[in-house]
Tab-separated table of C-alpha atoms and ligand atoms in Angstrom:
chain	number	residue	atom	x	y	z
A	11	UNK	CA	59.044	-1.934	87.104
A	12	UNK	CA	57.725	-4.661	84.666
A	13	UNK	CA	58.913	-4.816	81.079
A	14	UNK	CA	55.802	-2.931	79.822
A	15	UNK	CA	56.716	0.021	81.903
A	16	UNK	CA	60.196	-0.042	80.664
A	17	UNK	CA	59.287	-0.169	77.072
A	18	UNK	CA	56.560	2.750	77.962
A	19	UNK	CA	59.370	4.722	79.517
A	20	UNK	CA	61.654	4.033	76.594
A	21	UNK	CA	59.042	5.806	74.277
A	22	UNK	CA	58.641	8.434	75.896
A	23	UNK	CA	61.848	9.023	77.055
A	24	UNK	CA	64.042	8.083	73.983
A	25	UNK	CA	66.730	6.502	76.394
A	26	UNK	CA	67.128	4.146	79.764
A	27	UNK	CA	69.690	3.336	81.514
A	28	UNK	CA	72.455	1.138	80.965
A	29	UNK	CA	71.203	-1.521	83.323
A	30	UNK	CA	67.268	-0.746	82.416
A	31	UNK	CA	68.336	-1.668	78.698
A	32	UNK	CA	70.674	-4.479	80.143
A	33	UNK	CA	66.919	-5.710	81.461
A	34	UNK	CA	65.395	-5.964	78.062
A	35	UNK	CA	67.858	-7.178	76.495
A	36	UNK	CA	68.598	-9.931	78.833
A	37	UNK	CA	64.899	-11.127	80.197
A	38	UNK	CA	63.159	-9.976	76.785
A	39	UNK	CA	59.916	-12.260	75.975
A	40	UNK	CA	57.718	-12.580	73.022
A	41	UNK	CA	55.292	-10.498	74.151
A	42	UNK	CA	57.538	-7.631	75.104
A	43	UNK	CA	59.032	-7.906	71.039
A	44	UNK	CA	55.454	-7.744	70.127
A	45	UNK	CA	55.176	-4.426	71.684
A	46	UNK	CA	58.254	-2.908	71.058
A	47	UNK	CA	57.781	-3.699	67.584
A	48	UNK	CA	54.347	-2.679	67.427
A	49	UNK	CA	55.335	0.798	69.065
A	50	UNK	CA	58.176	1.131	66.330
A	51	UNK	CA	56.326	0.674	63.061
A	52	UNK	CA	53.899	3.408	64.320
A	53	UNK	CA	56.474	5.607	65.028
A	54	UNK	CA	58.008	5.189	61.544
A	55	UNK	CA	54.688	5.082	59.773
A	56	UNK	CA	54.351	8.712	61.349
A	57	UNK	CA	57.524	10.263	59.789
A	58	UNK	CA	57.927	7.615	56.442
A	59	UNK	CA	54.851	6.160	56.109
A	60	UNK	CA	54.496	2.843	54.207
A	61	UNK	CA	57.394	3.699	52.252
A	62	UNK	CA	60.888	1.831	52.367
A	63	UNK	CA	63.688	3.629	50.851
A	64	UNK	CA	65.728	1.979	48.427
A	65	UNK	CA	69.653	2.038	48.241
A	66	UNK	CA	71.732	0.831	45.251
A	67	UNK	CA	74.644	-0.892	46.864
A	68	UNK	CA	77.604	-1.081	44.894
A	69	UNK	CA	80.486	-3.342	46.452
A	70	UNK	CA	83.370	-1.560	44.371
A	71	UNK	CA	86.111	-3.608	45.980
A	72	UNK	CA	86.817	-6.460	47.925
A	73	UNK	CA	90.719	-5.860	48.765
A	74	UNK	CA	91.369	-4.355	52.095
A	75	UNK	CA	94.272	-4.070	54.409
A	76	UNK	CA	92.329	-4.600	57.503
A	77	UNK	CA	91.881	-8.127	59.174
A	78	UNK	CA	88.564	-7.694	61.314
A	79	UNK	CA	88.283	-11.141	62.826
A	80	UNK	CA	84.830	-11.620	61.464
A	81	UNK	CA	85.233	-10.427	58.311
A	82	UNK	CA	85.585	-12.898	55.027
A	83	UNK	CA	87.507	-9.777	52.759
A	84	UNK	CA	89.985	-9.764	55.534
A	85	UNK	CA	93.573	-9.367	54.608
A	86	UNK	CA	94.479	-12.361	55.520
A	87	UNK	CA	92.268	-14.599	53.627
A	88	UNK	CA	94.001	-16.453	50.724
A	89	UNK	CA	91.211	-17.838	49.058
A	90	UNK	CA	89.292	-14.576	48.060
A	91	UNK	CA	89.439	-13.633	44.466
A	92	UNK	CA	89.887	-9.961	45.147
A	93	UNK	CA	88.500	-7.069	42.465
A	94	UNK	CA	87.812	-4.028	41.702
A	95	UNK	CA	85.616	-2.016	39.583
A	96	UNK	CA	86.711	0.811	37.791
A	97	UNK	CA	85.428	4.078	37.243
A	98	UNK	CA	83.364	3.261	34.509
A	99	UNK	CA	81.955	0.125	35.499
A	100	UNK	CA	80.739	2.470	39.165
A	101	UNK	CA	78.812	4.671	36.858
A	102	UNK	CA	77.724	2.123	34.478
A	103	UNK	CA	76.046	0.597	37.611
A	104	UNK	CA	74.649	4.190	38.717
A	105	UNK	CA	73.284	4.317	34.949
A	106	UNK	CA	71.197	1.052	35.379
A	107	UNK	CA	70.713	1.566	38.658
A	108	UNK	CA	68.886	5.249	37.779
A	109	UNK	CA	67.077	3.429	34.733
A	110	UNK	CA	65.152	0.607	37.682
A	111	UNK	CA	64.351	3.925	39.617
A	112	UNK	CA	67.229	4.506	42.340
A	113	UNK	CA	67.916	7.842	43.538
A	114	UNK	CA	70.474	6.747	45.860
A	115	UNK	CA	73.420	4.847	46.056
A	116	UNK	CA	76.028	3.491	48.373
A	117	UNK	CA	79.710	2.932	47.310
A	118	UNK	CA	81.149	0.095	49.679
A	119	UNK	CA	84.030	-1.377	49.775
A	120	UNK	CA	86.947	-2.854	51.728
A	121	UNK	CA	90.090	-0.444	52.939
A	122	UNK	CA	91.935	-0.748	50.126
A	123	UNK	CA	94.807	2.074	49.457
A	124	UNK	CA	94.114	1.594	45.658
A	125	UNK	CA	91.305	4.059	46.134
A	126	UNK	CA	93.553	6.630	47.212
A	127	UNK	CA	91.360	10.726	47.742
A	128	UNK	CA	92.337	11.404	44.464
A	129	UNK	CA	90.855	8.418	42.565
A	130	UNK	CA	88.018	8.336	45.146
A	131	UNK	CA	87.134	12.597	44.676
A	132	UNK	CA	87.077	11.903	40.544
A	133	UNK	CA	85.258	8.828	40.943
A	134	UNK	CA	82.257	10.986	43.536
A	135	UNK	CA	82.456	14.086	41.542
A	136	UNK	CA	81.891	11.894	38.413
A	137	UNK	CA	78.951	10.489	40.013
A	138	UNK	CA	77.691	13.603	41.494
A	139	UNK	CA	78.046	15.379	37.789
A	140	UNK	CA	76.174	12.407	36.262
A	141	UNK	CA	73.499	12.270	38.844
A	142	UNK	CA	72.907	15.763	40.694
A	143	UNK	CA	69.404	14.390	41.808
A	144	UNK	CA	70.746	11.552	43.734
A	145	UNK	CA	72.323	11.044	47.335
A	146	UNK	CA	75.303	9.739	47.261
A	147	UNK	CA	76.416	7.935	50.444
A	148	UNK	CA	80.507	6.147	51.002
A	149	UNK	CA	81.611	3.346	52.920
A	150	UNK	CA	84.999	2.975	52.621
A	151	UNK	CA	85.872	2.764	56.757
A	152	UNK	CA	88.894	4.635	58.492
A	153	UNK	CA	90.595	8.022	56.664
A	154	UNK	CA	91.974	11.570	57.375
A	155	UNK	CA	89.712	13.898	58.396
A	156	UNK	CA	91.080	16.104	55.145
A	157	UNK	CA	90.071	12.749	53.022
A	158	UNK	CA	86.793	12.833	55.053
A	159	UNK	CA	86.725	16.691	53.950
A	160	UNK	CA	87.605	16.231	50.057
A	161	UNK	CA	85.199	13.198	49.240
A	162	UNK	CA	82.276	15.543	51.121
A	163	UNK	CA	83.102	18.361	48.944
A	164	UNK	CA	83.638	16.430	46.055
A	165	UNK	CA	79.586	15.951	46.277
A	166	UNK	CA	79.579	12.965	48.906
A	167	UNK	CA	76.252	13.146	51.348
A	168	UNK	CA	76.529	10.690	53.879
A	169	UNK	CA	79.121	7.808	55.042
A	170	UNK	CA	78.448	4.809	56.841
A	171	UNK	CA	80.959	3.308	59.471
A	172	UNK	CA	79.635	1.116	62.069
A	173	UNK	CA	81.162	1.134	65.249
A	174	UNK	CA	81.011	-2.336	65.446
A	175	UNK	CA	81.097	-2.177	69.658
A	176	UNK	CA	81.130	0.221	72.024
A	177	UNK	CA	83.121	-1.726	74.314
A	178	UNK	CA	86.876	-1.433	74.135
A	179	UNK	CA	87.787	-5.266	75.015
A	180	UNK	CA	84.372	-6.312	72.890
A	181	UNK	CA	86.338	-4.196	70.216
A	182	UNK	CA	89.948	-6.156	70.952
A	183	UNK	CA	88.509	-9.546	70.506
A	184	UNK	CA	87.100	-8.769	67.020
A	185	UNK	CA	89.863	-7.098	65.640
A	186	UNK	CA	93.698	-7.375	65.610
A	187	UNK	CA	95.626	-5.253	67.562
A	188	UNK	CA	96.409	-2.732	65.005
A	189	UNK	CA	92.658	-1.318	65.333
A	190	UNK	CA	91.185	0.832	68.567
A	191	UNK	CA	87.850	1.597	69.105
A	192	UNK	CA	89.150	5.086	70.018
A	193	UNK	CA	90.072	5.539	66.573
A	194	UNK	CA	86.918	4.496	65.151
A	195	UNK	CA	84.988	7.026	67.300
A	196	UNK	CA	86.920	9.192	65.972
A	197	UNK	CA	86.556	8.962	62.713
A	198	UNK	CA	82.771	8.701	63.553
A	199	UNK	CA	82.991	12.407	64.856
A	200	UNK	CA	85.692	13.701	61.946
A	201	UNK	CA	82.971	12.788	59.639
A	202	UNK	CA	80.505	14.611	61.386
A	203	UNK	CA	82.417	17.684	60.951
A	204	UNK	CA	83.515	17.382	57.355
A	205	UNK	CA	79.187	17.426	56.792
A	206	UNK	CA	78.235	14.251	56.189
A	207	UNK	CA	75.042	12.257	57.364
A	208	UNK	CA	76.489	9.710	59.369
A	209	UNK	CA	75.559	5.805	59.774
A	210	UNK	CA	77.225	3.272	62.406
A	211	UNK	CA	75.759	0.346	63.946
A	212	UNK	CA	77.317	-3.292	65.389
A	213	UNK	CA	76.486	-6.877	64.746
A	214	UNK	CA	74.281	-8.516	66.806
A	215	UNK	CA	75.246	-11.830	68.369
A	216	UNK	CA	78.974	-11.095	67.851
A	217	UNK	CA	81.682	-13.432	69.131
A	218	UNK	CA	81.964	-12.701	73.077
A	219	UNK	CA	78.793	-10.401	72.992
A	220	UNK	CA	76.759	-9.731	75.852
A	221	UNK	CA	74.009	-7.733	76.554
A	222	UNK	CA	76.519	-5.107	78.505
A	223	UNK	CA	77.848	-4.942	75.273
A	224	UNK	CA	74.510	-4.065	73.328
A	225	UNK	CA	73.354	-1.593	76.096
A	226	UNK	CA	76.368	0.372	75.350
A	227	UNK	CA	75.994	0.259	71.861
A	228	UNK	CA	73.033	1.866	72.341
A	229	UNK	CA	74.060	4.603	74.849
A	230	UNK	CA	76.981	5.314	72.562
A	231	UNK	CA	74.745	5.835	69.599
A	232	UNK	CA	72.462	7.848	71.787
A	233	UNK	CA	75.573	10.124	72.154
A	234	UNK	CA	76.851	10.103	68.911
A	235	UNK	CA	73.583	10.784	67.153
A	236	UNK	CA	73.695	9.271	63.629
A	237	UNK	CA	70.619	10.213	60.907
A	238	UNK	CA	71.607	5.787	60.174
A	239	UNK	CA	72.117	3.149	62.383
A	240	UNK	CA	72.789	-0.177	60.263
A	241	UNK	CA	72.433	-3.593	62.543
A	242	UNK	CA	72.598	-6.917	61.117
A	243	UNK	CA	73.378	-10.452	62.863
A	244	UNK	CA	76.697	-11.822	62.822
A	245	UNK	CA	77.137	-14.619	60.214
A	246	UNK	CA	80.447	-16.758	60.388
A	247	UNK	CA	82.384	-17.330	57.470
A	248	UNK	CA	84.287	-20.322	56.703
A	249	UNK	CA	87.575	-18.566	56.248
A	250	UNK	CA	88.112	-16.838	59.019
A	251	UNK	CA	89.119	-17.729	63.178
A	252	UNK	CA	84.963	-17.068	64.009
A	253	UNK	CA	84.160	-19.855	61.583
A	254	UNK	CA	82.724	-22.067	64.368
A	255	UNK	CA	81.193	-19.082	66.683
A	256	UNK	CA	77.032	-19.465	66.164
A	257	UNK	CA	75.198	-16.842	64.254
A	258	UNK	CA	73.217	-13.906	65.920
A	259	UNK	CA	69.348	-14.280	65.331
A	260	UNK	CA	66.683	-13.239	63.945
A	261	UNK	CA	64.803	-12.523	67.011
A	262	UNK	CA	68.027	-10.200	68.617
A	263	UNK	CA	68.217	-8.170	65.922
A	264	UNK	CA	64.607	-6.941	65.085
A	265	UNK	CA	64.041	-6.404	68.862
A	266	UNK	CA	67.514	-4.185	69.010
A	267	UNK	CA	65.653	-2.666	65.569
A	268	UNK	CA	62.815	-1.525	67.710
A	269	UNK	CA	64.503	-0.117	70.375
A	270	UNK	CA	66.743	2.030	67.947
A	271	UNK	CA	63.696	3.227	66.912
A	272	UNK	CA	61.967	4.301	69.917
A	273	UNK	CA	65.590	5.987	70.709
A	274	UNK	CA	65.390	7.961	67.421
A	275	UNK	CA	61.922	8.180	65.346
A	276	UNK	CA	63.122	9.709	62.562
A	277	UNK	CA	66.098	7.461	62.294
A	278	UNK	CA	67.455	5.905	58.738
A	279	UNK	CA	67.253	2.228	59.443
A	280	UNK	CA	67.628	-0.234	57.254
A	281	UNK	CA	66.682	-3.790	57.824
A	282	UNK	CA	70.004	-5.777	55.889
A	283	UNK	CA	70.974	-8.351	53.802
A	284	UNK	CA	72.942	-10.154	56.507
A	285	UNK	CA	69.198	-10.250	58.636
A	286	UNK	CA	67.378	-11.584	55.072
A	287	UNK	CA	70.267	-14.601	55.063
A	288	UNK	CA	69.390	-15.589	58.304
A	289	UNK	CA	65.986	-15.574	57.671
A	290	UNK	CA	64.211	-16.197	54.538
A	291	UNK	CA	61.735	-13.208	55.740
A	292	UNK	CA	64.126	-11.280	58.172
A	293	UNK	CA	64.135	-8.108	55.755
A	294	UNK	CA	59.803	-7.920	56.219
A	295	UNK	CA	60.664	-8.648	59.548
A	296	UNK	CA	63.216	-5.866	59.883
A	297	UNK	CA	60.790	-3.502	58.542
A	298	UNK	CA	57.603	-3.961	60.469
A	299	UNK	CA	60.016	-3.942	63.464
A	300	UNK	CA	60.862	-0.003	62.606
A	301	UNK	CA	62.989	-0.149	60.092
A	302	UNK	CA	62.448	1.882	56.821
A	303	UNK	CA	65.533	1.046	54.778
A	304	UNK	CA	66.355	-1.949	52.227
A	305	UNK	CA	70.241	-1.940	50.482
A	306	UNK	CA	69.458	-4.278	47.221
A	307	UNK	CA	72.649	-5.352	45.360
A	308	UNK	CA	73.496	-3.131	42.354
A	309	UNK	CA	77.123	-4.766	41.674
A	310	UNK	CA	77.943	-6.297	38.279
A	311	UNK	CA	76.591	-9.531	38.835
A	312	UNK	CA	79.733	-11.939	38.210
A	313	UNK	CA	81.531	-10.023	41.458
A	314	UNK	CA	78.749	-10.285	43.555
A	315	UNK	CA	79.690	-13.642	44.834
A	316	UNK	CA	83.482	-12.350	45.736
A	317	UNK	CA	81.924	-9.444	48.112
A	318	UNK	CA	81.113	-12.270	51.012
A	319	UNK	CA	81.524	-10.829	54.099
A	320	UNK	CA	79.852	-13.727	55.664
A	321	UNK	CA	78.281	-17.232	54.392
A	322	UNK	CA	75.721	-17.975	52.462
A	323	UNK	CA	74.720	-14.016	51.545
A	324	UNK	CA	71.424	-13.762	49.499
A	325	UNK	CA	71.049	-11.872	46.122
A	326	UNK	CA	74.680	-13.076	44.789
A	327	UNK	CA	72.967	-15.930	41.955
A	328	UNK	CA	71.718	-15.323	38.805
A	329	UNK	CA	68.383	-14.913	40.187
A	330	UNK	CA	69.234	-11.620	42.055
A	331	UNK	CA	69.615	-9.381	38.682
A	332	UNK	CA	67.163	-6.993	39.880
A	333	UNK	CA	66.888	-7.242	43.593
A	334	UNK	CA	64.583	-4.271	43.207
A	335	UNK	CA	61.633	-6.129	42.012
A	336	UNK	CA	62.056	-9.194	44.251
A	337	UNK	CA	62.334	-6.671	47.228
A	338	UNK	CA	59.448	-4.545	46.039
A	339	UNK	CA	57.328	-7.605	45.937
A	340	UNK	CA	58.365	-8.647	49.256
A	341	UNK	CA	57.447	-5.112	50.660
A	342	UNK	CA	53.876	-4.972	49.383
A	343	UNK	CA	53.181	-8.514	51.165
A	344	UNK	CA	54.021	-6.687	54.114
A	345	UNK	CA	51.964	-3.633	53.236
A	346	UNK	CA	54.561	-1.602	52.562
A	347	UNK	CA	56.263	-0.302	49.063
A	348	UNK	CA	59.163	0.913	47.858
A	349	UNK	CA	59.308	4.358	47.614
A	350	UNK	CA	61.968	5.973	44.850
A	351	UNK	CA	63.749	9.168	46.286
A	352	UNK	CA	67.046	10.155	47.590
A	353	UNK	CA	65.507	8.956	50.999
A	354	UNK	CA	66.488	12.000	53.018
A	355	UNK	CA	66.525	12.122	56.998
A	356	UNK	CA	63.356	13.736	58.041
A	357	UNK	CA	63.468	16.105	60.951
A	358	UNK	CA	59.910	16.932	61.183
A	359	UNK	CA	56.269	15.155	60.533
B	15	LIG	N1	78.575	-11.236	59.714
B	15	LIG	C1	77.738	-10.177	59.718
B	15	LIG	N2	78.125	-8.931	59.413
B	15	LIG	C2	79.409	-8.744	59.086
B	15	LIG	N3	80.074	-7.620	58.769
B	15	LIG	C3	81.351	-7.954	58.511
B	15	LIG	N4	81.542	-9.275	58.676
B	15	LIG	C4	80.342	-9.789	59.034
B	15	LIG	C5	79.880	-11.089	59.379
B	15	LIG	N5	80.697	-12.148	59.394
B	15	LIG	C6	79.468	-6.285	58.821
B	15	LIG	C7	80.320	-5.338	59.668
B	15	LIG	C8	80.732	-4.268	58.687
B	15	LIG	C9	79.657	-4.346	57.626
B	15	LIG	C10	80.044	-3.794	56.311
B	15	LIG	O1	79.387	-5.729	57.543
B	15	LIG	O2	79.525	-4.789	60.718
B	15	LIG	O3	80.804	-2.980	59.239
B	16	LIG	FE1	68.037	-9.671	45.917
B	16	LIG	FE2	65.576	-10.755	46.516
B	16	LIG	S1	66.442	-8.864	47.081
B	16	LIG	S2	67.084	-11.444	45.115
C-alpha cells in the first residue's frame, strides 16, 4: 500500500496501525504532508470554519517541585527567578484579557504546593463569579482525584496535561525517577471522571524519540480520547541536561498536526507557541495543517520572560503586549480569523 492509500485509509478510518503510522512517520515526503494537510484543514473548516479560537494564557507560577529533564522551571534550576501571581493580579489579567475580547482562559503553571485546593478553588470560583460567560481551563499537572473533583466544581471546565510519551522508557529518560507514566495516565483518566474536558499531547522531536514512540502517542490518545491534544516541538534550554539535544521541527510537528486531525475532526488543537519559536510562521503553519487553536500570552508582561520553558520563546518583549492583535493579523494572512467565544468542543456539524 503506497502512502496515498494509507493517508486515504487514515481518513476514513480515524486510526492505523501501530506499524502503518510507524510508515508515515518514518518514510513521510513532501507530497504526502501536502495531502495530509490538505485533508485536515477541510476537515476542520467543516466543524470550525475559518475561525481560530483564542485562549488567554496566564503563566501564574513558575516554581515547581518537579524536575522534567526538558523543562527550564525545573526544580533544579538555580538561575530561574521564580514568581507568582496572586489572586488579584489572575483576575486583573482575566479583566484585560475580557476587555481585548477573550472568552477563555488557561491558568498554567508549574507544580508548585503553594497553590494548595484551597487557594486554587477561591482563586477558580473567583474567576468563575467574575466571568460566568467564559471557559475556564487549568494546567497545573499531577493531583488527587478529590483536588481534580473540587477545582471542577469550583467552576473549572477543562484541564490540560500532556502525556508527554506513551512509552514507559521514552517516559524514564525525560524525567527523574520519581515520575511514572502510569501515574500520569492516571491522572489523565481521574480527570475525566471529576468532568473536565481533557487536553494531553507530547513534544515532538524529544530527546531519544523515535517514530515507535510517536505511533504510540497516537494510539494512546486514540484510547484516551481527549476534546485537546496540544503538540509542540521540543526546544532545549540552556539550563537544563537536554541543553545540547537538537530541536524537533517544524515539518514533524504540523504533519503529526494533521494526522491528529484525521484521528479526531472535531478535535481542540492548537498550533503553539513553542511551534511559532521554531518558526517565524509555524503558528499559520500549524493552523492550515488542522489546527484551530492559538494560546496568546496574557501574563503581566515583566514575568513573561521568567515562564521559559524552553529558549528563545516568542511574545515575552515589550512588543508582545497584545499578542491578540499580532496573532489576529497573522490569521487573516492565512485566511483565517480569530473568532471570540469560549471555543467549545463541537460534537456535531
Ligand atoms: N521544549 C518544548 N516544550 C516543552 N515543554 C516543556 N519543556 C519544553 C521544551 N524544552 C512542554 C511540555 C509541557 C508543556 C507545558 O510544555 O510538553 O507539558
Ligand atoms: Fe505574541 Fe505575536 S503573538 S507577539
Amino acid at each position: 500500500m503506497n502512502h496515498f492509500e494509507l493517508i486515504n485509509r487514515l481518513y476514513k478510518e480515524q486510526i492505523l496501525s501501530k506499524e502503518d503510522f510507524i510508515r508515515l512517520i518514518e518514510h513521510r515526503t513532501a507530497e504526502d504532508a501536502e495531502y495530509l494537510a490538505s485533508l485536515a484543514r477541510k476537515e476542520a473548516q467543516k466543524i470550525y470554519g475559518t475561525g481560530v479560537f483564542p485562549r488567554g494564557l496566564i503563566e501564574f507560577t513558575n516554581y515547581c517541585k518537579n524536575d522534567c529533564l526538558y523543562c527550564g522551571i525545573r526544580r533544579s534550576n538555580p538561575n530561574v527567578s521564580r514568581y507568582r501571581l496572586t489572586e488579584e493580579q489572575i483576575l486583573s489579567a482575566c479583566e484585560s484579557g475580557y476587555e481585548l475580547g477573550y472568552r477563555s482562559f488557561v491558568l498554567q503553571g508549574g507544580e508548585d504546593p503553594y497553590f494548595h485546593d484551597e487557594r486554587m478553588v477561591s482563586i477558580v470560583s473567583a474567576m468563575r463569579k467574575s466571568y460566568p460567560d467564559c471557559a475556564i481551563t487549568l494546567s497545573l499537572g499531577e493531583r488527587s482525584p478529590e483536588s481534580y473533583q473540587a477545582l471542577f466544581e469550583a467552576g473549572a471546565n477543562r484541564y490540560l496535561l500532556r502525556h508527554e510519551t506513551a512509552t514507559e522508557e521514552h517516559y524514564q529518560k525525560l524525567h527523574p525517577e520519581a515520575m511514572s507514566l502510569a501515574r500520569r495516565k492516571q491522572c489523565l483518566w481521574d480527570l475525566k471522571k471529576a468532568g473536565f474536558h481533557v487536553g494531553t499531547g507530547f513534544m515532538v522531536g524529544a530527546p531519544g524519540q523515535t517514530a515507535a514512540h510517536l505511533a504510540e502517542d497516537l494510539l494512546f490518545i486514540k484510547e484516551l480520547n481527549p476534546k485537546m491534544v496540544g503538540i509542540g516541538p521540543f526546544i532545549p534550554h540552556h539550563d537544563t541536561p537536554f541543553k545540547d539535544e537538537p530541536s524537533g521541527t517544524a515539518d514533524l510537528t504540523t504533519y503529526m498536526i494533521s494526522i491528529l486531525r484525521l484521528m479526531n475532526h472535531h478535535l481542540l488543537l492548537p498550533s503553539t507557541t513553542a511551534l511559532g519559536t521554531i518558526d517565524p510562521n509555524g503558528r499559520e503553519k500549524g493552523i492550515l495543517a488542522g489546527a484551530n487553536v492559538v494560546m496568546p500570552n496574557l501574563s503581566p508582561i515583566d514575568v513573561r520572560k521568567d515562564y521559559a520553558l524552553y529558549d528563545n520563546k516568542i511574545c515575552t518583549g515589550d512588543e508582545a503586549a497584545e499578542c491578540v492583535g499580532c496573532l489576529g493579523r497573522r490569521m487573516e494572512s492565512i485566511g483565517y480569523h480569530l473568532e471570540f467565544s469560549r471555543g467549545d468542543y463541537r460534537e456535531y456539524l
